[in-house]
Amino acid sequence: MNDDRRDLVAPVTTNDHIQGHADAAVTLVEYGDYQCPACGMAYPEVKRIQRKFGADLRFVFRNFPLSEAHPLAHAAAQVAEAAATLRHFWPMHDWLYENQEAWSAYGAEGLEAGLRALGIDESAVARAIRDKSIDARIRADFMGGVRSGVNGTPGFFLNGYRHDGDFRSLEDAVAGLVYGS
Amino acid sequence: MTILPVGTPAPDFTLHSTPDQTVSLSEFRGRNVILAFYPADWSPVCGDQLALYNELLQEFGKHDAQLLAISVDGAWCHAALARDRKYHFPLLSDFEPKGAVARRYGVYDDKDGVAERALFVIDGAGEIRWSYLSPMGVNPGANGILDALDTITATHPDRKAS
């Protein structure tokens, strides 16, 4: 029995947070936690891979907050999803990873600092978070990941197959798919 | 040593969950049980695996399933780990005689003297319905557990009454 390389159970839809085109050779899906240090380390690597492969790569980010291990992970996911309703998902996502150590130390105030830094309306974000659909989305992302075999963060899938190696081996795996092997 | 296969009655056991409390498998008769054997407290892969299960307790509860994690570490070590990682499920101590329960389930690693990374899903009648032995360094995730629980719920919705 080999459950370790099953397909991504939850297919990419227009409801996802997506960078790149649907006809890209490679779709990279990340299940991430904004307070997870390993995700913070993977972030610049993903950016570098996106720059390197350009239009050949489509990147999708889904929530996988391990809330008991990372007490602010869920709140950070809520803020990013609320920012998404205001069409500011990717700036918020990037800010959370680029400033992970800084905001993590200040709790909710740290997250508010991010909204201010990006000029996102804090009261609109607070209103969006009160809408239960944001928590429902985060949970749906999480359970889709669990059902697909995500076992920790960051969890990566390449064209629907789980990438079991370290994130440092992502670039080679993407290259293999883009250039053929 | 071979992992106990599907269809086998799950051997009962009584192990310490804290320095002054014990847990027996038979206490959970009528409910589903997830047994997660793992090599050692504090090691990073185990931490990820149990951290994931810690987030899924509600999901396991929907399947009327109780998670029990088992390693050869002592009860005080378990207590410190559970406090540090905020685990909300029992960590059982297969400590004396060392690894006896892991041996009975066929998942003891004699060479390293630890339990292997193995999962069992046991139904309300005490029968092993799914088992999986993971390579030592690989976190098996939770999809296999949830698929097994789905099957139990689908095929025996009233199993816990038996």
CSV table of N, CA, C and O in Angstrom, one decimal, chain B residues 7-120:
chain,number,residue,atom,x,y,z
B,7,GLY,N,-8.1,-7.5,10.6
B,7,GLY,CA,-8.9,-8.7,10.9
B,7,GLY,C,-8.5,-9.3,12.3
B,7,GLY,O,-9.2,-10.1,12.8
B,8,THR,N,-7.3,-8.9,12.8
B,8,THR,CA,-6.9,-9.5,14.1
B,8,THR,C,-7.6,-8.8,15.2
B,8,THR,O,-7.7,-7.5,15.2
B,9,PRO,N,-8.0,-9.5,16.3
B,9,PRO,CA,-8.4,-8.8,17.5
B,9,PRO,C,-7.2,-8.0,18.1
B,9,PRO,O,-6.1,-8.5,18.2
B,10,ALA,N,-7.5,-6.7,18.4
B,10,ALA,CA,-6.4,-5.9,19.0
B,10,ALA,C,-6.1,-6.3,20.4
B,10,ALA,O,-7.0,-6.4,21.2
B,11,PRO,N,-4.8,-6.7,20.6
B,11,PRO,CA,-4.5,-7.1,22.0
B,11,PRO,C,-4.7,-6.0,23.0
B,11,PRO,O,-4.4,-4.9,22.8
B,12,ASP,N,-5.3,-6.4,24.1
B,12,ASP,CA,-5.6,-5.4,25.2
B,12,ASP,C,-4.3,-5.0,25.9
B,12,ASP,O,-3.3,-5.8,25.9
B,13,PHE,N,-4.3,-3.9,26.5
B,13,PHE,CA,-3.1,-3.5,27.3
B,13,PHE,C,-3.5,-2.4,28.3
B,13,PHE,O,-4.6,-1.8,28.1
B,14,THR,N,-2.7,-2.3,29.3
B,14,THR,CA,-2.9,-1.2,30.2
B,14,THR,C,-1.5,-0.5,30.4
B,14,THR,O,-0.5,-1.1,30.7
B,15,LEU,N,-1.5,0.8,30.1
B,15,LEU,CA,-0.3,1.6,30.2
B,15,LEU,C,-0.5,2.9,30.9
B,15,LEU,O,-1.6,3.4,31.0
B,16,HIS,N,0.6,3.4,31.5
B,16,HIS,CA,0.5,4.7,32.1
B,16,HIS,C,0.3,5.8,31.1
B,16,HIS,O,1.0,5.9,30.1
B,17,SER,N,-0.7,6.7,31.4
B,17,SER,CA,-0.8,7.9,30.6
B,17,SER,C,-0.3,9.1,31.3
B,17,SER,O,0.1,10.1,30.7
B,18,THR,N,-0.2,9.0,32.6
B,18,THR,CA,0.5,10.0,33.4
B,18,THR,C,1.2,9.2,34.5
B,18,THR,O,0.9,8.0,34.7
B,19,PRO,N,2.0,9.9,35.3
B,19,PRO,CA,2.7,9.1,36.4
B,19,PRO,C,1.8,8.4,37.3
B,19,PRO,O,2.1,7.3,37.9
B,20,ASP,N,0.6,8.9,37.5
B,20,ASP,CA,-0.3,8.2,38.4
B,20,ASP,C,-1.7,7.7,37.8
B,20,ASP,O,-2.6,7.4,38.5
B,21,GLN,N,-1.8,7.7,36.5
B,21,GLN,CA,-3.0,7.2,35.9
B,21,GLN,C,-2.6,6.2,34.8
B,21,GLN,O,-1.6,6.3,34.1
B,22,THR,N,-3.5,5.2,34.6
B,22,THR,CA,-3.3,4.2,33.5
B,22,THR,C,-4.5,4.3,32.6
B,22,THR,O,-5.6,4.7,33.0
B,23,VAL,N,-4.3,3.8,31.4
B,23,VAL,CA,-5.4,3.7,30.3
B,23,VAL,C,-5.3,2.3,29.8
B,23,VAL,O,-4.2,1.8,29.5
B,24,SER,N,-6.5,1.7,29.7
B,24,SER,CA,-6.6,0.3,29.0
B,24,SER,C,-7.3,0.5,27.7
B,24,SER,O,-8.3,1.2,27.6
B,25,LEU,N,-6.9,-0.3,26.8
B,25,LEU,CA,-7.5,-0.3,25.4
B,25,LEU,C,-9.0,-0.7,25.6
B,25,LEU,O,-9.9,-0.1,25.0
B,26,SER,N,-9.3,-1.6,26.5
B,26,SER,CA,-10.7,-2.2,26.6
B,26,SER,C,-11.6,-1.1,27.1
B,26,SER,O,-12.8,-1.2,26.9
B,27,GLU,N,-11.1,0.0,27.7
B,27,GLU,CA,-12.0,1.1,28.2
B,27,GLU,C,-12.7,1.7,27.0
B,27,GLU,O,-13.8,2.4,27.2
B,28,PHE,N,-12.2,1.6,25.8
B,28,PHE,CA,-12.7,2.2,24.6
B,28,PHE,C,-13.6,1.3,23.8
B,28,PHE,O,-14.0,1.7,22.7
B,29,ARG,N,-13.9,0.1,24.3
B,29,ARG,CA,-14.7,-0.8,23.6
B,29,ARG,C,-16.1,-0.1,23.2
B,29,ARG,O,-16.6,0.6,24.1
B,30,GLY,N,-16.5,-0.3,22.0
B,30,GLY,CA,-17.8,0.4,21.6
B,30,GLY,C,-17.4,1.7,20.8
B,30,GLY,O,-18.3,2.2,20.2
B,31,ARG,N,-16.2,2.2,20.9
B,31,ARG,CA,-15.8,3.3,20.2
B,31,ARG,C,-14.6,2.9,19.3
B,31,ARG,O,-14.0,1.9,19.5
B,32,ASN,N,-14.3,3.7,18.3
B,32,ASN,CA,-13.1,3.4,17.4
B,32,ASN,C,-11.9,4.0,18.1
B,32,ASN,O,-12.0,5.0,18.9
B,33,VAL,N,-10.8,3.3,17.9
B,33,VAL,CA,-9.5,3.8,18.5
B,33,VAL,C,-8.4,3.9,17.5
B,33,VAL,O,-8.3,3.0,16.6
B,34,ILE,N,-7.7,5.0,17.5
B,34,ILE,CA,-6.5,5.1,16.6
B,34,ILE,C,-5.3,4.9,17.5
B,34,ILE,O,-5.1,5.7,18.5
B,35,LEU,N,-4.5,3.9,17.3
B,35,LEU,CA,-3.2,3.7,18.0
B,35,LEU,C,-2.1,4.2,17.1
B,35,LEU,O,-1.9,3.8,16.0
B,36,ALA,N,-1.3,5.2,17.6
B,36,ALA,CA,-0.2,5.7,16.9
B,36,ALA,C,1.1,5.4,17.7
B,36,ALA,O,1.4,6.1,18.7
B,37,PHE,N,1.8,4.4,17.2
B,37,PHE,CA,3.1,4.1,17.8
B,37,PHE,C,4.1,5.0,17.1
B,37,PHE,O,4.1,5.2,15.9
B,38,TYR,N,5.0,5.5,18.0
B,38,TYR,CA,6.1,6.4,17.4
B,38,TYR,C,7.4,6.2,18.2
B,38,TYR,O,7.4,5.7,19.3
B,39,PRO,N,8.5,6.5,17.5
B,39,PRO,CA,9.8,6.1,18.1
B,39,PRO,C,10.2,6.8,19.4
B,39,PRO,O,10.6,6.2,20.3
B,40,ALA,N,10.0,8.1,19.4
B,40,ALA,CA,10.5,8.9,20.6
B,40,ALA,C,9.9,10.2,20.8
B,40,ALA,O,9.6,10.9,19.8
B,41,ASP,N,9.7,10.6,22.0
B,41,ASP,CA,9.3,12.0,22.3
B,41,ASP,C,10.4,12.9,21.9
B,41,ASP,O,11.6,12.6,21.8
B,42,TRP,N,10.0,14.1,21.5
B,42,TRP,CA,10.9,15.3,21.2
B,42,TRP,C,11.6,15.2,19.9
B,42,TRP,O,12.2,16.1,19.4
B,43,SER,N,11.5,14.1,19.2
B,43,SER,CA,12.2,14.0,17.9
B,43,SER,C,11.3,14.8,16.9
B,43,SER,O,10.1,14.8,17.0
B,44,PRO,N,11.9,15.5,15.9
B,44,PRO,CA,11.2,16.4,15.1
B,44,PRO,C,10.1,15.8,14.2
B,44,PRO,O,9.0,16.4,14.1
B,45,VAL,N,10.3,14.7,13.6
B,45,VAL,CA,9.2,14.1,12.8
B,45,VAL,C,8.0,13.7,13.6
B,45,VAL,O,6.9,14.0,13.2
B,46,CYS,N,8.3,13.0,14.7
B,46,CYS,CA,7.2,12.6,15.6
B,46,CYS,C,6.4,13.9,16.0
B,46,CYS,O,5.2,13.9,16.0
B,47,GLY,N,7.2,14.9,16.3
B,47,GLY,CA,6.5,16.2,16.7
B,47,GLY,C,5.5,16.6,15.6
B,47,GLY,O,4.4,17.0,15.9
B,48,ASP,N,5.9,16.6,14.4
B,48,ASP,CA,5.1,17.1,13.3
B,48,ASP,C,3.8,16.1,13.2
B,48,ASP,O,2.7,16.6,13.0
B,49,GLN,N,4.1,14.8,13.3
B,49,GLN,CA,3.0,13.9,13.2
B,49,GLN,C,2.0,14.1,14.3
B,49,GLN,O,0.8,14.2,14.0
B,50,LEU,N,2.4,14.2,15.5
B,50,LEU,CA,1.5,14.3,16.6
B,50,LEU,C,0.9,15.7,16.6
B,50,LEU,O,-0.3,15.9,17.0
B,51,ALA,N,1.6,16.7,16.2
B,51,ALA,CA,1.0,18.1,16.0
B,51,ALA,C,-0.1,18.1,15.1
B,51,ALA,O,-1.2,18.7,15.3
B,52,LEU,N,0.0,17.3,14.0
B,52,LEU,CA,-1.1,17.2,13.0
B,52,LEU,C,-2.3,16.5,13.6
B,52,LEU,O,-3.4,17.0,13.5
B,53,TYR,N,-2.0,15.4,14.3
B,53,TYR,CA,-3.2,14.7,14.9
B,53,TYR,C,-3.9,15.6,16.0
B,53,TYR,O,-5.1,15.5,16.1
B,54,ASN,N,-3.0,16.4,16.7
B,54,ASN,CA,-3.6,17.3,17.7
B,54,ASN,C,-4.6,18.2,17.1
B,54,ASN,O,-5.5,18.7,17.7
B,55,GLU,N,-4.4,18.6,15.8
B,55,GLU,CA,-5.3,19.5,15.1
B,55,GLU,C,-6.6,18.8,14.7
B,55,GLU,O,-7.5,19.4,14.2
B,56,LEU,N,-6.6,17.5,14.7
B,56,LEU,CA,-7.6,16.7,14.1
B,56,LEU,C,-8.5,15.9,15.1
B,56,LEU,O,-9.3,15.1,14.7
B,57,LEU,N,-8.3,16.3,16.3
B,57,LEU,CA,-9.1,15.6,17.4
B,57,LEU,C,-10.6,15.7,17.2
B,57,LEU,O,-11.3,14.7,17.4
B,58,GLN,N,-11.0,16.9,16.8
B,58,GLN,CA,-12.4,17.1,16.5
B,58,GLN,C,-12.9,16.2,15.3
B,58,GLN,O,-14.0,15.6,15.4
B,59,GLU,N,-12.1,16.1,14.3
B,59,GLU,CA,-12.4,15.3,13.1
B,59,GLU,C,-12.5,13.8,13.6
B,59,GLU,O,-13.4,13.1,13.1
B,60,PHE,N,-11.5,13.4,14.4
B,60,PHE,CA,-11.5,12.0,14.9
B,60,PHE,C,-12.8,11.8,15.7
B,60,PHE,O,-13.5,10.7,15.6
B,61,GLY,N,-13.2,12.8,16.5
B,61,GLY,CA,-14.4,12.7,17.3
B,61,GLY,C,-15.6,12.5,16.5
B,61,GLY,O,-16.5,11.8,16.9
B,62,LYS,N,-15.7,13.1,15.3
B,62,LYS,CA,-16.8,13.0,14.5
B,62,LYS,C,-17.0,11.5,14.1
B,62,LYS,O,-18.1,11.1,13.7
B,63,HIS,N,-15.9,10.8,14.1
B,63,HIS,CA,-16.0,9.3,13.7
B,63,HIS,C,-16.0,8.5,15.0
B,63,HIS,O,-15.7,7.3,15.0
B,64,ASP,N,-16.3,9.1,16.1
B,64,ASP,CA,-16.3,8.5,17.4
B,64,ASP,C,-15.0,7.7,17.7
B,64,ASP,O,-15.0,6.6,18.1
B,65,ALA,N,-13.9,8.4,17.4
B,65,ALA,CA,-12.6,7.7,17.5
B,65,ALA,C,-11.7,8.4,18.5
B,65,ALA,O,-11.6,9.7,18.5
B,66,GLN,N,-11.1,7.6,19.3
B,66,GLN,CA,-10.1,8.2,20.3
B,66,GLN,C,-8.7,7.9,19.9
B,66,GLN,O,-8.4,6.8,19.5
B,67,LEU,N,-7.9,8.9,19.9
B,67,LEU,CA,-6.5,8.8,19.6
B,67,LEU,C,-5.6,8.4,20.8
B,67,LEU,O,-5.8,9.1,21.8
B,68,LEU,N,-4.8,7.4,20.7
B,68,LEU,CA,-3.9,7.0,21.8
B,68,LEU,C,-2.5,6.9,21.1
B,68,LEU,O,-2.3,6.1,20.2
B,69,ALA,N,-1.5,7.7,21.6
B,69,ALA,CA,-0.2,7.7,21.0
B,69,ALA,C,0.7,6.9,22.0
B,69,ALA,O,0.6,7.0,23.2
B,70,ILE,N,1.6,6.1,21.5
B,70,ILE,CA,2.4,5.2,22.3
B,70,ILE,C,3.9,5.2,21.9
B,70,ILE,O,4.2,5.1,20.8
B,71,SER,N,4.7,5.4,22.9
B,71,SER,CA,6.2,5.3,22.7
B,71,SER,C,6.8,4.6,24.0
B,71,SER,O,6.1,4.5,25.0
B,72,VAL,N,8.0,4.3,23.9
B,72,VAL,CA,8.7,3.7,25.1
B,72,VAL,C,9.2,4.7,26.1
B,72,VAL,O,9.7,4.3,27.1
B,73,ASP,N,8.9,6.0,25.8
B,73,ASP,CA,9.4,7.0,26.8
B,73,ASP,C,8.6,6.9,28.1
B,73,ASP,O,7.4,6.5,28.1
B,74,GLY,N,9.2,7.4,29.2
B,74,GLY,CA,8.6,7.4,30.5
B,74,GLY,C,7.4,8.4,30.6
B,74,GLY,O,7.3,9.3,29.8
B,75,ALA,N,6.6,8.2,31.6
B,75,ALA,CA,5.4,9.0,31.8
B,75,ALA,C,5.8,10.5,32.1
B,75,ALA,O,5.0,11.4,31.7
B,76,TRP,N,6.9,10.7,32.8
B,76,TRP,CA,7.2,12.1,33.1
B,76,TRP,C,7.7,12.8,31.8
B,76,TRP,O,7.4,14.0,31.6
B,77,CYS,N,8.4,12.1,31.0
B,77,CYS,CA,8.8,12.6,29.7
B,77,CYS,C,7.6,13.0,28.9
B,77,CYS,O,7.5,14.0,28.3
B,78,HIS,N,6.7,12.0,28.8
B,78,HIS,CA,5.4,12.3,28.1
B,78,HIS,C,4.7,13.5,28.6
B,78,HIS,O,4.2,14.4,27.9
B,79,ALA,N,4.7,13.7,30.0
B,79,ALA,CA,4.0,14.8,30.6
B,79,ALA,C,4.6,16.1,30.1
B,79,ALA,O,3.9,17.1,29.8
B,80,ALA,N,5.9,16.1,30.1
B,80,ALA,CA,6.6,17.4,29.7
B,80,ALA,C,6.4,17.7,28.2
B,80,ALA,O,6.1,18.8,27.8
B,81,LEU,N,6.4,16.6,27.4
B,81,LEU,CA,6.1,16.8,26.0
B,81,LEU,C,4.7,17.3,25.7
B,81,LEU,O,4.5,18.3,25.0
B,82,ALA,N,3.7,16.7,26.4
B,82,ALA,CA,2.3,17.1,26.2
B,82,ALA,C,2.1,18.5,26.6
B,82,ALA,O,1.4,19.3,25.9
B,83,ARG,N,2.8,18.9,27.7
B,83,ARG,CA,2.6,20.3,28.2
B,83,ARG,C,3.3,21.3,27.2
B,83,ARG,O,2.7,22.3,26.8
B,84,ASP,N,4.5,21.0,26.7
B,84,ASP,CA,5.2,21.8,25.8
B,84,ASP,C,4.5,22.0,24.5
B,84,ASP,O,4.4,23.1,23.9
B,85,ARG,N,3.9,20.9,24.0
B,85,ARG,CA,3.3,20.9,22.6
B,85,ARG,C,1.8,21.1,22.6
B,85,ARG,O,1.2,21.1,21.6
B,86,LYS,N,1.2,21.2,23.8
B,86,LYS,CA,-0.2,21.4,24.0
B,86,LYS,C,-1.0,20.3,23.4
B,86,LYS,O,-2.0,20.5,22.7
B,87,TYR,N,-0.6,19.1,23.6
B,87,TYR,CA,-1.3,17.9,23.0
B,87,TYR,C,-2.5,17.7,23.9
B,87,TYR,O,-2.4,17.7,25.1
B,88,HIS,N,-3.6,17.4,23.3
B,88,HIS,CA,-4.9,17.1,24.0
B,88,HIS,C,-5.3,15.7,23.8
B,88,HIS,O,-6.5,15.4,23.6
B,89,PHE,N,-4.4,14.8,23.9
B,89,PHE,CA,-4.8,13.3,23.8
B,89,PHE,C,-3.7,12.6,24.6
B,89,PHE,O,-2.6,13.1,24.9
B,90,PRO,N,-4.0,11.3,25.0
B,90,PRO,CA,-3.1,10.6,25.9
B,90,PRO,C,-1.8,10.2,25.2
B,90,PRO,O,-1.9,9.7,24.0
B,91,LEU,N,-0.7,10.3,25.8
B,91,LEU,CA,0.6,9.7,25.4
B,91,LEU,C,0.8,8.6,26.4
B,91,LEU,O,1.0,8.8,27.5
B,92,LEU,N,0.8,7.4,25.8
B,92,LEU,CA,1.0,6.2,26.7
B,92,LEU,C,2.4,5.7,26.7
B,92,LEU,O,3.1,5.8,25.7
B,93,SER,N,2.8,5.2,27.9
B,93,SER,CA,4.2,4.9,28.1
B,93,SER,C,4.4,3.4,28.1
B,93,SER,O,4.1,2.7,29.1
B,94,ASP,N,5.0,2.9,27.1
B,94,ASP,CA,5.3,1.5,26.9
B,94,ASP,C,6.7,1.2,27.5
B,94,ASP,O,7.6,0.7,26.8
B,95,PHE,N,6.8,1.4,28.7
B,95,PHE,CA,8.1,1.6,29.4
B,95,PHE,C,8.6,0.4,30.1
B,95,PHE,O,9.8,0.1,30.2
B,96,GLU,N,7.7,-0.3,30.8
B,96,GLU,CA,8.1,-1.4,31.7
B,96,GLU,C,7.1,-2.6,31.6
B,96,GLU,O,5.9,-2.3,32.0
B,97,PRO,N,7.4,-3.8,31.1
B,97,PRO,CA,8.6,-4.0,30.4
B,97,PRO,C,8.7,-3.3,29.1
B,97,PRO,O,7.7,-3.2,28.4
B,98,LYS,N,9.9,-2.8,28.8
B,98,LYS,CA,10.0,-1.9,27.7
B,98,LYS,C,9.6,-2.5,26.4
B,98,LYS,O,10.0,-3.5,26.0
B,99,GLY,N,8.6,-1.7,25.8
B,99,GLY,CA,8.2,-2.1,24.4
B,99,GLY,C,7.3,-3.3,24.3
B,99,GLY,O,7.0,-3.8,23.3
B,100,ALA,N,6.8,-3.8,25.5
B,100,ALA,CA,6.0,-5.0,25.5
B,100,ALA,C,4.8,-4.9,24.6
B,100,ALA,O,4.4,-5.8,23.9
B,101,VAL,N,4.1,-3.7,24.6
B,101,VAL,CA,2.9,-3.6,23.8
B,101,VAL,C,3.3,-3.5,22.3
B,101,VAL,O,2.6,-4.1,21.5
B,102,ALA,N,4.3,-2.7,22.1
B,102,ALA,CA,4.7,-2.6,20.7
B,102,ALA,C,5.1,-4.0,20.1
B,102,ALA,O,4.8,-4.3,18.9
B,103,ARG,N,5.7,-4.8,20.9
B,103,ARG,CA,6.1,-6.2,20.5
B,103,ARG,C,4.8,-7.0,20.1
B,103,ARG,O,4.8,-7.7,19.1
B,104,ARG,N,3.8,-6.8,21.0
B,104,ARG,CA,2.6,-7.6,20.8
B,104,ARG,C,1.9,-7.2,19.5
B,104,ARG,O,1.1,-7.9,18.9
B,105,TYR,N,2.1,-5.9,19.1
B,105,TYR,CA,1.5,-5.4,17.8
B,105,TYR,C,2.4,-5.6,16.7
B,105,TYR,O,2.1,-5.2,15.5
B,106,GLY,N,3.6,-6.2,16.9
B,106,GLY,CA,4.6,-6.4,15.9
B,106,GLY,C,5.2,-5.2,15.3
B,106,GLY,O,5.6,-5.2,14.1
B,107,VAL,N,5.4,-4.2,16.2
B,107,VAL,CA,6.0,-2.9,15.7
B,107,VAL,C,7.1,-2.4,16.6
B,107,VAL,O,7.3,-1.2,16.8
B,108,TYR,N,7.9,-3.4,17.1
B,108,TYR,CA,9.0,-3.0,18.0
B,108,TYR,C,10.3,-3.2,17.2
B,108,TYR,O,10.5,-4.2,16.5
B,109,ASP,N,11.1,-2.2,17.3
B,109,ASP,CA,12.4,-2.2,16.6
B,109,ASP,C,13.5,-2.6,17.6
B,109,ASP,O,13.9,-1.8,18.4
B,110,ASP,N,13.9,-3.9,17.5
B,110,ASP,CA,14.9,-4.5,18.5
B,110,ASP,C,16.2,-3.8,18.4
B,110,ASP,O,16.9,-3.6,19.4
B,111,LYS,N,16.6,-3.3,17.2
B,111,LYS,CA,17.9,-2.8,17.0
B,111,LYS,C,18.1,-1.5,17.8
B,111,LYS,O,19.0,-1.2,18.5
B,112,ASP,N,17.1,-0.6,17.6
B,112,ASP,CA,17.1,0.7,18.2
B,112,ASP,C,16.4,0.8,19.6
B,112,ASP,O,16.5,1.8,20.3
B,113,GLY,N,15.7,-0.3,19.9
B,113,GLY,CA,15.0,-0.3,21.2
B,113,GLY,C,13.9,0.7,21.3
B,113,GLY,O,13.6,1.3,22.4
B,114,VAL,N,13.2,0.9,20.2
B,114,VAL,CA,12.0,1.9,20.2
B,114,VAL,C,10.9,1.2,19.4
B,114,VAL,O,11.0,0.3,18.6
B,115,ALA,N,9.7,1.8,19.6
B,115,ALA,CA,8.5,1.4,18.8
B,115,ALA,C,8.8,2.0,17.4
B,115,ALA,O,9.3,3.1,17.2
B,116,GLU,N,8.3,1.2,16.4
B,116,GLU,CA,8.3,1.8,15.0
B,116,GLU,C,7.2,2.8,14.8
B,116,GLU,O,6.4,2.9,15.7
B,117,ARG,N,7.3,3.5,13.7
B,117,ARG,CA,6.2,4.4,13.4
B,117,ARG,C,5.1,3.7,12.7
B,117,ARG,O,5.1,3.4,11.5
B,118,ALA,N,4.0,3.3,13.5
B,118,ALA,CA,3.0,2.5,13.0
B,118,ALA,C,1.6,2.9,13.4
B,118,ALA,O,1.5,3.5,14.5
B,119,LEU,N,0.6,2.8,12.6
B,119,LEU,CA,-0.7,3.2,12.9
B,119,LEU,C,-1.7,2.0,12.9
B,119,LEU,O,-1.5,1.1,12.0
B,120,PHE,N,-2.6,2.0,13.8
B,120,PHE,CA,-3.7,1.0,13.8
B,120,PHE,C,-5.0,1.7,14.0
B,120,PHE,O,-5.1,2.6,14.8
